[in-house]
Structures are given as structure tokens and as C-alpha cells.
CSV table of C-alpha atoms in Angstrom, one decimal:
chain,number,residue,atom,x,y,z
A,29,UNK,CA,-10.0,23.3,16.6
A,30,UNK,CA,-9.3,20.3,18.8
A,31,UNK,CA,-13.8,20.1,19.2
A,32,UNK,CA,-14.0,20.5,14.9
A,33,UNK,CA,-11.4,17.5,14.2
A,34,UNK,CA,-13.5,15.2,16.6
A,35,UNK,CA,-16.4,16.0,14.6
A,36,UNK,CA,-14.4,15.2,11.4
A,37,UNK,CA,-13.1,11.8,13.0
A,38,UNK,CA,-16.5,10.7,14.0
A,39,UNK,CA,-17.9,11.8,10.6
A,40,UNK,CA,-15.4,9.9,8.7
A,41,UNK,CA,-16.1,6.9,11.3
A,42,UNK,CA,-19.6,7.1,10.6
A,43,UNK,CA,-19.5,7.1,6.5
A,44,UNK,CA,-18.6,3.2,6.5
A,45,UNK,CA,-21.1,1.3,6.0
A,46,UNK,CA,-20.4,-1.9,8.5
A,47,UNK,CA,-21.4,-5.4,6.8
A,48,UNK,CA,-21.7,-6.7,10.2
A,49,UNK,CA,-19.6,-9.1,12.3
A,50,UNK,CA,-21.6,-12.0,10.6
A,51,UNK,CA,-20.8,-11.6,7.2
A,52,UNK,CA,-17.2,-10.5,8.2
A,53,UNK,CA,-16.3,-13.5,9.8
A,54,UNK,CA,-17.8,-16.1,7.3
A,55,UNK,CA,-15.2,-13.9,5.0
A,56,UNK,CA,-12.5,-13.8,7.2
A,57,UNK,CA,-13.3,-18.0,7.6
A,58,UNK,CA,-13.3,-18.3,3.6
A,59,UNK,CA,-10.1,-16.7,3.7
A,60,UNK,CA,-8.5,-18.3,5.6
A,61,UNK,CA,-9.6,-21.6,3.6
A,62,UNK,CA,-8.4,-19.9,0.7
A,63,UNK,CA,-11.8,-19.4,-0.8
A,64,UNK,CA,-12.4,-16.6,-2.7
A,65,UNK,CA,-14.3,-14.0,-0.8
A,66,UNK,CA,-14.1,-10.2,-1.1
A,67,UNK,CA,-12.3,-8.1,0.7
A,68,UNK,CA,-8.9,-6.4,0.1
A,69,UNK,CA,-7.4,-9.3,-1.8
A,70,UNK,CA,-10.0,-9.4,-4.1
A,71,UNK,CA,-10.2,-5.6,-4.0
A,72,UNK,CA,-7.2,-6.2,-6.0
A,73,UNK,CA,-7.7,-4.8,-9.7
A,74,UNK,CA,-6.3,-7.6,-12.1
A,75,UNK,CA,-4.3,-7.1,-15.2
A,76,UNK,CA,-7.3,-7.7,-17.1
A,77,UNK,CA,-8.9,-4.1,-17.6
A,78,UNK,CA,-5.7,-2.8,-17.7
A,79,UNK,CA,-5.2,-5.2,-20.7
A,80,UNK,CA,-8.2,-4.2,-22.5
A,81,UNK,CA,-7.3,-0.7,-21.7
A,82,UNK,CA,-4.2,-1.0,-23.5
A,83,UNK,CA,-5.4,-2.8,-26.2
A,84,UNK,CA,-7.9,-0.3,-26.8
A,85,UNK,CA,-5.5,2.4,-27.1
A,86,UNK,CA,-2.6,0.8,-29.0
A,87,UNK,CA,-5.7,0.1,-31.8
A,88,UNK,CA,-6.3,3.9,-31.6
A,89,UNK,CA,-3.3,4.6,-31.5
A,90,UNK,CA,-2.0,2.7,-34.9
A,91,UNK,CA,-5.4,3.3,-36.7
A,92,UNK,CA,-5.9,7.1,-35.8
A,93,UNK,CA,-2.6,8.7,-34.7
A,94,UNK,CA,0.3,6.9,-36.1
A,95,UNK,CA,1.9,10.0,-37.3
A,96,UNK,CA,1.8,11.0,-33.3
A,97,UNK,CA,3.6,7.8,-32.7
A,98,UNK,CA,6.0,8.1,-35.0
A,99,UNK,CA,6.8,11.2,-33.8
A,100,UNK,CA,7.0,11.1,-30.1
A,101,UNK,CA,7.9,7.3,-29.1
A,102,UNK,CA,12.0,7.8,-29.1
A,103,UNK,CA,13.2,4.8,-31.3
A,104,UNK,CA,15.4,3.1,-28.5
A,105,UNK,CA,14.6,1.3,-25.4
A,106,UNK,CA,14.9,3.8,-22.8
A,107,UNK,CA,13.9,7.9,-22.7
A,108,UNK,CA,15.6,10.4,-20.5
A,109,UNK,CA,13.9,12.7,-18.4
A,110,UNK,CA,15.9,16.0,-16.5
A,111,UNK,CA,19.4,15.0,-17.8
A,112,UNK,CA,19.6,12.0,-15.4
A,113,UNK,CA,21.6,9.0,-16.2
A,114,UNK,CA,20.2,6.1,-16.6
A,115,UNK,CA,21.1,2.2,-15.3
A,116,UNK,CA,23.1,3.7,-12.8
A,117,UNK,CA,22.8,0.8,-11.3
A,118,UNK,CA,24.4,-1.8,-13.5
A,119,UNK,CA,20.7,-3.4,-13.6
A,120,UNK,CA,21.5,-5.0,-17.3
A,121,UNK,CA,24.0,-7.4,-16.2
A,122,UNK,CA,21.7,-8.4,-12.9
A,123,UNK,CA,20.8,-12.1,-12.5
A,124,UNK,CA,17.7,-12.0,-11.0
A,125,UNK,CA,16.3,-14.7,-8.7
A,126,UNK,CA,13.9,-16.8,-10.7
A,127,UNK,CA,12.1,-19.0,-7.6
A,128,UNK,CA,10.6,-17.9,-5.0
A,129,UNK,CA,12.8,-19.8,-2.6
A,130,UNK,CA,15.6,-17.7,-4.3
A,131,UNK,CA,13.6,-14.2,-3.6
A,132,UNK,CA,13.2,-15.5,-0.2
A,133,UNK,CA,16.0,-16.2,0.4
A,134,UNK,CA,17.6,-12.9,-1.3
A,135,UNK,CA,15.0,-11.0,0.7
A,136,UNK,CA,16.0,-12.5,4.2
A,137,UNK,CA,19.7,-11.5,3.4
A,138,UNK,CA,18.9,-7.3,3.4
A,139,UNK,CA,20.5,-5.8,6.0
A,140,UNK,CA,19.0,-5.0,9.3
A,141,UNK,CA,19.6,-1.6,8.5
A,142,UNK,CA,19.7,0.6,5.5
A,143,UNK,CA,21.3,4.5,6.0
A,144,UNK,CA,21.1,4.2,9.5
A,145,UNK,CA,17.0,3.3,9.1
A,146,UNK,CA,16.0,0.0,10.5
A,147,UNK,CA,14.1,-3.3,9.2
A,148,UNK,CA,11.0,-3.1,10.2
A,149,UNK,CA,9.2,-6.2,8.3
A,150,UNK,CA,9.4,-9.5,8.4
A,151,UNK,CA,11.1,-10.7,5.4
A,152,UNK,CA,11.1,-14.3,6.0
A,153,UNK,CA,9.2,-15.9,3.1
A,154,UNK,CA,9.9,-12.7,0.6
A,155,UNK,CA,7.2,-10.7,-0.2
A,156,UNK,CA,8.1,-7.1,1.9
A,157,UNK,CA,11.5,-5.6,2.7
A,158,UNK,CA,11.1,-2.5,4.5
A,159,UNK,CA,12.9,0.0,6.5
A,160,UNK,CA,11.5,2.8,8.7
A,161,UNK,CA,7.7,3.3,9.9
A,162,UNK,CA,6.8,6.6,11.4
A,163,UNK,CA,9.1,8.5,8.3
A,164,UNK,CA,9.6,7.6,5.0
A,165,UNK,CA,10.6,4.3,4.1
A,166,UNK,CA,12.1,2.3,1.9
A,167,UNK,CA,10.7,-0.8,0.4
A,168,UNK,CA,11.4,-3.4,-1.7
A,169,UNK,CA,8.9,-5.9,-2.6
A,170,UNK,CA,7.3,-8.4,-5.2
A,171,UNK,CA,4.4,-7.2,-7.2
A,172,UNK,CA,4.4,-10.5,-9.2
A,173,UNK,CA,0.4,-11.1,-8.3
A,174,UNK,CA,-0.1,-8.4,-11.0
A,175,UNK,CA,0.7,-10.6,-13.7
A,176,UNK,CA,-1.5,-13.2,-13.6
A,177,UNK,CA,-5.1,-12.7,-13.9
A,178,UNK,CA,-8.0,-15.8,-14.2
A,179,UNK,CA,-4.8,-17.3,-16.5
A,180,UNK,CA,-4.1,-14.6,-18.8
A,181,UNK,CA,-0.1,-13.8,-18.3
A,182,UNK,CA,1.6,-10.5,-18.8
A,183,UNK,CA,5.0,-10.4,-18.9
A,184,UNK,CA,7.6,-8.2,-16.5
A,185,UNK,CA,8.3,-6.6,-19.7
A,186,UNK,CA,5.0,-6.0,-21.4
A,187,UNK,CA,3.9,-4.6,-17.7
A,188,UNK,CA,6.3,-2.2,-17.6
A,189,UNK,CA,6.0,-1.3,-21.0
A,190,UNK,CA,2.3,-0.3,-20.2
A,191,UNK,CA,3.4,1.4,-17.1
A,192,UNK,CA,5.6,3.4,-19.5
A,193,UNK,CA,2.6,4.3,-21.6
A,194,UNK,CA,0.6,5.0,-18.9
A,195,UNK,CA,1.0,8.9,-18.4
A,196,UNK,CA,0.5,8.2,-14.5
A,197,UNK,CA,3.8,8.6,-13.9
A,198,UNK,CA,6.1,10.7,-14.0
A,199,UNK,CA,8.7,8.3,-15.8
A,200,UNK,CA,13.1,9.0,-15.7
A,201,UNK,CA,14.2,6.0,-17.7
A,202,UNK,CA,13.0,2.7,-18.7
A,203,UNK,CA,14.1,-0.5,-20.5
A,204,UNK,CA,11.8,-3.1,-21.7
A,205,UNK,CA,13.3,-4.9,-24.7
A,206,UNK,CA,16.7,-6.0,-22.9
A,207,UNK,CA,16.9,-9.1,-21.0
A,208,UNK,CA,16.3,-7.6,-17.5
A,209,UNK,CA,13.6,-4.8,-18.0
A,210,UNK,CA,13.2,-1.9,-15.5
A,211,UNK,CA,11.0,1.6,-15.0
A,212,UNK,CA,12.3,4.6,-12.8
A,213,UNK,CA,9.8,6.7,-11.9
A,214,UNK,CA,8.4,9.4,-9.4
A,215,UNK,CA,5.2,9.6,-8.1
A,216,UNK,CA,2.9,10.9,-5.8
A,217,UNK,CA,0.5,9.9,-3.8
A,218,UNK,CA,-2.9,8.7,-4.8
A,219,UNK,CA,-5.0,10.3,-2.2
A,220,UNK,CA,-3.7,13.8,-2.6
A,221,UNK,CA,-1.4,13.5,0.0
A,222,UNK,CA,2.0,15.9,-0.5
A,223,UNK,CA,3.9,12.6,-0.4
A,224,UNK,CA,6.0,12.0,-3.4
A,225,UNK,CA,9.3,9.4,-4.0
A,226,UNK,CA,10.6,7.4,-6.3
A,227,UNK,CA,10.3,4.1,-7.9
A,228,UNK,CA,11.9,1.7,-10.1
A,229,UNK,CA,10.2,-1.8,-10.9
A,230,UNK,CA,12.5,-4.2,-11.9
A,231,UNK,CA,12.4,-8.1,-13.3
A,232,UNK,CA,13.7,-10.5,-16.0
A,233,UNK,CA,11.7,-9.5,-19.1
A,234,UNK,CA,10.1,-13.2,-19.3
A,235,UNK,CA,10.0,-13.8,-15.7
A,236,UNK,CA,7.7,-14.3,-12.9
A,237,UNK,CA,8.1,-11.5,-10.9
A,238,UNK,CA,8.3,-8.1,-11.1
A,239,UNK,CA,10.7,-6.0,-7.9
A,240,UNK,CA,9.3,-2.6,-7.2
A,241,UNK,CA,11.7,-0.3,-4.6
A,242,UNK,CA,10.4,2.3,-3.3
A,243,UNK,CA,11.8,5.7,-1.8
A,244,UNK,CA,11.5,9.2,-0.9
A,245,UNK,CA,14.8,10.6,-2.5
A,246,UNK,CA,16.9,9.0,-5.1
A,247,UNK,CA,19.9,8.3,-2.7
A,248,UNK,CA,17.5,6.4,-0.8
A,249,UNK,CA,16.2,4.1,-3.5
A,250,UNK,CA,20.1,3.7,-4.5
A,251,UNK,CA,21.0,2.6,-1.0
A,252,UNK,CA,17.7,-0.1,-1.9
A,253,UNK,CA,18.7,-1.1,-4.7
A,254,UNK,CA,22.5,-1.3,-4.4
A,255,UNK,CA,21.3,-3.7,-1.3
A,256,UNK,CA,19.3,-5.7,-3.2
A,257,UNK,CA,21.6,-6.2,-6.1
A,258,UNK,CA,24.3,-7.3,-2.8
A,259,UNK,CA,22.2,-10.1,-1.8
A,260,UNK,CA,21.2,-11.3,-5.5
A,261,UNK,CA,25.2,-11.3,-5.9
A,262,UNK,CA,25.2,-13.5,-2.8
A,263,UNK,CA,23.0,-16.1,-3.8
A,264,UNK,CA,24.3,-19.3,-4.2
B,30,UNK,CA,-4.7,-21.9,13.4
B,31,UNK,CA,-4.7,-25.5,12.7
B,32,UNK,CA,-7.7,-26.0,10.9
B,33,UNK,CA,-7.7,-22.6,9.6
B,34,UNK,CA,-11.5,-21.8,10.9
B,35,UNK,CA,-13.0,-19.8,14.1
B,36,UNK,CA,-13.5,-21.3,17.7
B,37,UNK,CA,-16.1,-19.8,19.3
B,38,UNK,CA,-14.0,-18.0,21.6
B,39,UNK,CA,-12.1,-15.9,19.1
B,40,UNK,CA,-15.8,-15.6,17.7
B,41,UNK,CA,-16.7,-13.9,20.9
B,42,UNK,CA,-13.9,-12.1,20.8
B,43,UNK,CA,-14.5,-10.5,17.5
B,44,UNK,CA,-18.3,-9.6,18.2
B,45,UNK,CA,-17.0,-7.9,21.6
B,46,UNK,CA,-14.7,-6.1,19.5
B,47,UNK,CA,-16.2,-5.3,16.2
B,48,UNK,CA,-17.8,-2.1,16.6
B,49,UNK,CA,-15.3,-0.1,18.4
B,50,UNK,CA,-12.7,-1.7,15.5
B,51,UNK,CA,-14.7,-1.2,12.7
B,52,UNK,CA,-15.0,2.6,13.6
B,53,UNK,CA,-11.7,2.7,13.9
B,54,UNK,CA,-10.4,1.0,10.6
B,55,UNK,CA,-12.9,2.9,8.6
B,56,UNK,CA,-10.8,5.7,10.0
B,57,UNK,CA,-7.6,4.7,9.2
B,58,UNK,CA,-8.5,3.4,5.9
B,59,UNK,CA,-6.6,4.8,2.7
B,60,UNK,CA,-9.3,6.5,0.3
B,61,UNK,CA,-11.3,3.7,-1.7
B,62,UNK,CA,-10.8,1.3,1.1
B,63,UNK,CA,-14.1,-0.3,3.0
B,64,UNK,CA,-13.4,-0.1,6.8
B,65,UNK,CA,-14.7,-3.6,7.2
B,66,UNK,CA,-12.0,-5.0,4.5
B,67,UNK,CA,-9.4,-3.5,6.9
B,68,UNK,CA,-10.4,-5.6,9.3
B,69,UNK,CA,-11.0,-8.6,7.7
B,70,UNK,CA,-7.3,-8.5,6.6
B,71,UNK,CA,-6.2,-8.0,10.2
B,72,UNK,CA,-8.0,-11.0,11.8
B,73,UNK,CA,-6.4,-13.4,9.0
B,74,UNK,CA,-3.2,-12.2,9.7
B,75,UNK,CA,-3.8,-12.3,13.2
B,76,UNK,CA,-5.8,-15.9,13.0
B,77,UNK,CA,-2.6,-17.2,10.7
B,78,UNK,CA,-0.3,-17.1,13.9
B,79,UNK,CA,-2.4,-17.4,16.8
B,80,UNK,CA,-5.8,-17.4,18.7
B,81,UNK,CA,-7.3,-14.3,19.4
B,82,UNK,CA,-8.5,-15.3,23.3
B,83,UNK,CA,-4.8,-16.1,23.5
B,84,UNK,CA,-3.6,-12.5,23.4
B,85,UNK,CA,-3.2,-10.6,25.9
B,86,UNK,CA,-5.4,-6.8,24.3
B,87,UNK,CA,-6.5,-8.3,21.6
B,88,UNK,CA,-8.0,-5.1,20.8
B,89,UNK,CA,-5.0,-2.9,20.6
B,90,UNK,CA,-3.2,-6.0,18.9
B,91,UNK,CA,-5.2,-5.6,16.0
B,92,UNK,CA,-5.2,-1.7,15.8
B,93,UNK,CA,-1.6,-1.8,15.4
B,94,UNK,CA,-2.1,-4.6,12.5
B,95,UNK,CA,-4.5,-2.2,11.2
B,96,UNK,CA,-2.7,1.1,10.9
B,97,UNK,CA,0.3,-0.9,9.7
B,98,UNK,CA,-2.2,-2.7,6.7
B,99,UNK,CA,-3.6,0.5,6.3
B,100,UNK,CA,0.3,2.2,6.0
B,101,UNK,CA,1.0,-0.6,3.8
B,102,UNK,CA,-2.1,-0.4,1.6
B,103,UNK,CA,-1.7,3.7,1.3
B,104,UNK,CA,2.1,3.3,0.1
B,105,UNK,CA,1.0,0.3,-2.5
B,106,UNK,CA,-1.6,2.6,-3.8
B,107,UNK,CA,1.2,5.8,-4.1
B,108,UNK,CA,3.3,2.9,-6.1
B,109,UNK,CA,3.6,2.5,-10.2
B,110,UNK,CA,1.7,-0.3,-10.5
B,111,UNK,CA,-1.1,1.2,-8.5
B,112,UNK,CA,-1.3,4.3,-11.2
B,113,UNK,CA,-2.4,1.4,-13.4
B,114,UNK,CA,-5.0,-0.2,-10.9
B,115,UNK,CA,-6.3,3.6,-10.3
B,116,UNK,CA,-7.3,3.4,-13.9
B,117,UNK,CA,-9.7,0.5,-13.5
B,118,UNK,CA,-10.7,1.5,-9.9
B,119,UNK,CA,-11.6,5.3,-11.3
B,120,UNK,CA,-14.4,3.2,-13.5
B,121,UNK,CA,-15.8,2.1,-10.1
B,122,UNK,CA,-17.8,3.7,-7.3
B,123,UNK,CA,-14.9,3.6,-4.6
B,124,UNK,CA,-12.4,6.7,-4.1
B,125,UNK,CA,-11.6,10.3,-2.8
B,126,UNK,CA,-15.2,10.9,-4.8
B,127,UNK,CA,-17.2,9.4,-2.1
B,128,UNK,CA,-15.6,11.3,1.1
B,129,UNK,CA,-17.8,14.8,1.6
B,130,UNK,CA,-15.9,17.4,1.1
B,131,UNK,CA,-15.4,18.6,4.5
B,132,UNK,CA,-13.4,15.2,4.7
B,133,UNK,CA,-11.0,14.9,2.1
B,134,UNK,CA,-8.6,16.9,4.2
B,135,UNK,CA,-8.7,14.5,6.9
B,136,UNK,CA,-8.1,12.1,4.4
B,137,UNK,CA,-4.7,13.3,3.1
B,138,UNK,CA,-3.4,12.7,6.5
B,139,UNK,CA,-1.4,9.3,7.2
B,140,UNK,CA,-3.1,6.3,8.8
B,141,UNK,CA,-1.2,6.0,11.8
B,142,UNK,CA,-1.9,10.5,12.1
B,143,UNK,CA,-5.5,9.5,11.9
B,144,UNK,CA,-5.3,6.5,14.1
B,145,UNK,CA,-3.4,8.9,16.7
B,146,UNK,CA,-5.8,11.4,16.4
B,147,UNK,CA,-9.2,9.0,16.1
B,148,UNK,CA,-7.4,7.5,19.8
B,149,UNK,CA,-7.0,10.8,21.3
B,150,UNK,CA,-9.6,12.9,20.4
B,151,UNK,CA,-12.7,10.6,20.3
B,152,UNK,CA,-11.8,7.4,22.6
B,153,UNK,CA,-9.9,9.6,24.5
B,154,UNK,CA,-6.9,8.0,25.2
B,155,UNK,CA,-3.2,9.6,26.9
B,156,UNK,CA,-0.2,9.4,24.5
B,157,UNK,CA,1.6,7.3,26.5
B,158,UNK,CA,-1.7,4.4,26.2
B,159,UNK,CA,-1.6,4.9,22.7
B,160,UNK,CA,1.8,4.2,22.3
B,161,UNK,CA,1.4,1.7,23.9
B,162,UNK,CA,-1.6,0.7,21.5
B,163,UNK,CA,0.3,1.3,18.4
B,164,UNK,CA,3.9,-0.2,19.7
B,165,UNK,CA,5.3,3.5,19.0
B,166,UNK,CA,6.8,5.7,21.5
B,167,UNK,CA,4.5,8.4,23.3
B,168,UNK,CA,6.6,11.4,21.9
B,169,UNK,CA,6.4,9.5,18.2
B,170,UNK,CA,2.3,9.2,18.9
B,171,UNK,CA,2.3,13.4,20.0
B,172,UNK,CA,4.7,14.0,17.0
B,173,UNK,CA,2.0,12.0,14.7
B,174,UNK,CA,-1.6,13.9,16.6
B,175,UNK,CA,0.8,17.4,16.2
B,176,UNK,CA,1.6,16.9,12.2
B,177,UNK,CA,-2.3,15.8,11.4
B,178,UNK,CA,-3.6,19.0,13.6
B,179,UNK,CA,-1.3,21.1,12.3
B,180,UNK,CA,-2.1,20.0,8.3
B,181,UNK,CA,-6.1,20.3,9.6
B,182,UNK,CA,-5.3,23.8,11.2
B,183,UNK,CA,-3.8,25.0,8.3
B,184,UNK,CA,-6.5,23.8,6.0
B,185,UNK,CA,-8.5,25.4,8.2
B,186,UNK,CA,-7.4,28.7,8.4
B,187,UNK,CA,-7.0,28.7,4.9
B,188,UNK,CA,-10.7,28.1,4.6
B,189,UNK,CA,-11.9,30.8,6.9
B,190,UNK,CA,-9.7,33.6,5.4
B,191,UNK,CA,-11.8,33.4,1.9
């Protein structure tokens, strides 16, 4: 066994195909001039194809299946999924930080520890909260890089109105045409992995950022949330 | 870094180091991950804060940044807005498509499973050095190489009993 999961390691080592130290560090360089280079950064799928996509299907949608529309979009803002309740949270009356000095500084006021899990990121200048590493952890972080792509803007609302479309998840509850728009979700893991948890993206429907938690079990994205929702009370 | 570009030290550093890291990151890497951009993420957050000939083991330094990008990168990918990003990435040549088959299991296991396992079966390292090397403790690092042979053995088994 031990002999056949070397052979696997070194197999899977030797699939990559290096670019070379050369090419890496004249990327690496450009990086860090804040050139554009590729790399994981630029790896990054913009909003663009996504925005085609739905384009392309909300045409489909209205010219060949309205009738399928009309009959399984629910009329109001939010659907229900397994009899849970949703905006448990009190996310409706939330007001959400609208710099990013004011999700810093929200960020930097989590506790150091969450259910007994510790902080285990840095969240001094607000982009990661997390808690736990070897486990499951919790996270909350800002996915607002999503929303702009070479200019074209989507809005916390629109994006989450296309996650809710988007059949990858497995979706609880959402709101999208309120003033503070929000997605609860399950999902699994992309690589096949048994690792599942829940999400919730969260924002102001015109704002700049978007605030996706993340979880393994719903009392652990509550404890996340009901943190974050502290510190936004908090701010100044 | 000041002028946010590469002495020739940490240069040296890099080529001294590239091989053995680049094997290793392409091990750790989530599916649909080069293990060359792996890297390149770890020396600029490295290079951000300091000089690489200024560190002590440079080399485990920026194994631990790489599990932990690669732990960060696996749980992005697991996220919502992900699911939307898999859409576009499923209309390119990267993904769980590209691993042979004989792989893909290997591939459901963490990064820092993998990294424990890459550390102790191949560079042959003791727990204890690769805790040391991932800033975890040595029964955390046996706990990780147990879990990812025990997932593997079971796969295993599974596939020798058809």
C-alpha cells in the first residue's frame, strides 16, 4: 500500500508540466509590479462568460419556455427549501460596511475565537476571516473581485440572482430585490471530495462587495454570521 | 520588498529551490490548478514581506504558504461563486478531466493530506520534521498521512474486490 501511494505521489508530481524557474520569476516580478501576468490571479474566471451565459439563457428562457417560467419561478423574493426558516438572521435590517476601510476594520474586530475554534488568518486589511486549519473552518470573506470584469459591473444583487439560477447549488433561501440581498446555500466540493457545508453570500444590493461565510454545519455558519453582524453593529 | 523586483540572491534562492518546490506544489494543487501557479502565488506573498535569503528554511517557509494557498484555493473553489466560475472553467482544458484515472482518488484528498503524504512517503521525511515544515504538530501531520491512506486504502480495496 505504503510502495503504491508513492507511485501515485510521484505520478501526480510528474503530470505538471514545469514552465521553468525563468519564466516563473519574470511572472512572479510582473506581479509584483502589478502587471498583468498569468498565474492564479489571472486564472480567475471574470463575470464576463458568466454574463453571456446568463444572457444566453434568460433569451431562451423568455423566447422558448416562458410557460416553464411562469410556472416554477415562485413570485416572491425568496424560495424555501426543507422547511427551514429563512433570514434567521435579521440580515434585512443589516447596515453593511460600504468602504473598505469599514470592512477592514469590521473584519479586524472578529473574535480570536469562534465556538472554541481559533483565528487563524490575518485579518488586518479585510479580505479573509477564518477559523480553524487542520478541520473545518469557518470563513468569512470578500468576493467583491467577482463583480468587476475589464469595466463591466454586476451588482451584489444581480450576482446572486444568477447564483440562484445557477442549478450549482443546492439553494435554502435567497433575497435579491430587498435592499440587502443574500443566498444560503449548501455545497460540495468541486473536486469530488466528500466535503460539503454551507454558505450564504451576503451584500447591499447596489454595493461593492459581496460577504460569502462559509461552514460545515448550519450552527457554525450562524456562530459566523451572528459574529459578523456584532462587529458591523460596532462600527462607528 | 522595496522596489518590488528580485535581487539576485533571492533569485538564487529560487533556482536552488524550484524543482524540489515545483514537485511538490503540483502535488498539493486543487484539481484545475498548474503547480507552477502555486508557486508563483507563494513567492509574491513571500517577496511582499520579506527577502527570501533572509529566512531562515526558506524552503519549508514556502511549503507551508503553499499547502495553506492551496487549502485556500480548494475551499474557494467548494464556494457558490466558484459553481459559477466552474461553468466557464468546464469550457476550458483544465480540471479533474486531465488527472489519469488512477489519480483522481489521490486527488480528492486535502492539500495539506497530500503534502503530508508527498513529505513522508517520497522525500522521506519523520513527522515530527514535517511538522515542523508545515507549522502543525507531529500527531496533527500522522493524523493528516493516516486519513489520506486510509481514503487510498479504501479506494483500494474497493477496486481489487471487483
Amino acid at each position: 500500500m505504503t510502495h503504491e501511494v508513492k507511485r501515485q505521489l510521484e505520478r501526480l508530481a510528474d503530470q505538471s508540466r514545469p514552465v521553468g524557474v525563468d519564466v516563473l520569476m519574470q511572472r512572479v516580478e510582473r506581479q509584483l509590479m502589478g502587471e498583468p501576468t498569468t498565474g492564479l490571479v489571472s486564472r480567475k474566471v471574470g463575470w464576463r462568460p458568466v454574463l453571456v451565459y446568463a444572457l444566453t439563457c434568460v433569451v431562451v428562457l423568455v423566447i422558448g419556455a416562458g410557460t416553464w417560467v411562469g410556472l416554477t419561478r415562485p413570485d416572491s423574493s425568496f424560495r424555501r427549501a426543507e422547511g427551514e426558516a429563512v433570514d434567521r438572521w435579521g440580515l434585512a435590517t443589516l447596515d453593511l460596511p460600504e468602504t473598505m476601510a469599514e470592512v477592514a476594520a469590521v473584519f479586524e474586530s472578529m473574535p480570536d475565537h469562534l465556538d472554541g475554534i481559533p483565528l487563524t488568518s490575518d485579518p488586518t486589511g479585510g479580505h479573509l476571516v477564518e477559523y480553524g486549519e487542520d478541520g473545518p473552518s469557518l470563513i468569512v470573506q470578500v468576493a467583491s473581485e467577482h463583480l468587476v470584469e475589464d469595466g463591466a459591473r454586476m451588482t451584489p444583487a444581480e450576482a446572486l440572482r444568477r447564483m440562484a439560477d445557477a442549478d450549482e447549488l443546492d439553494v435554502v433561501g435567497y433575497v435579491v430585490d430587498e435592499p440587502v440581498v443574500w443566498l444560503h446555500a449548501t455545497y460540495a466540493a468541486a473536486d469530488g471530495s466528500p466535503d460539503t457545508g454551507r454558505m450564504l453570500d451576503l451584500g447591499a444590493a447596489d454595493g461593492g462587495f459581496i460577504f460569502e461565510f462559509g461552514a460545515p454545519t448550519t450552527d457554525a455558519l450562524d456562530a459566523i454570521v451572528a459574529a459578523f453582524i456584532e462587529a458591523v453593529a460596532a462600527l462607528p | 520588498m522595496a522596489n518590488e523586483t528580485i535581487d539576485s540572491e533571492d533569485r538564487a534562492v529560487v533556482e536552488r529551490l524550484y524543482a524540489g518546490l515545483q514537485r511538490f506544489a503540483a502535488v498539493v494543487a486543487p484539481a484545475g490548478i498548474e503547480g507552477d501557479d502555486l508557486l508563483q502565488e507563494a513567492l509574491v506573498r513571500v517577496l511582499r514581506r520579506r527577502r527570501l535569503c533572509e529566512i531562515e528554511y526558506p524552503s519549508a517557509y514556502l511549503k507551508k504558504t503553499i499547502v495553506r494557498l492551496a487549502s485556500n484555493q480548494r475551499r474557494k473553489q467548494a464556494s457558490g461563486l466558484r459553481a459559477l466560475d466552474r461553468w466557464a472553467t468546464s469550457h476550458r482544458d483544465v480540471g479533474r478531466d486531465t488527472y489519469p484515472s488512477d489519480l483522481i482518488d489521490l486527488m480528492r484528498l486535502a492539500p495539506g493530506e497530500r503534502a503530508v503524504l508527498y513529505l513522508a512517503e517520497v522525500e522521506g521525511y519523520r513527522f515530527d520534521e514535517i511538522a515542523q515544515l508545515l507549522g502543525c504538530s507531529p500527531s496533527a501531520a500522522r493524523k493528516r498521512a493516516s486519513r489520506g491512506r486510509k481514503r487510498l486504502r479504501a479506494v483500494v480495496t474497493m477496486e481489487a474486490g471487483r
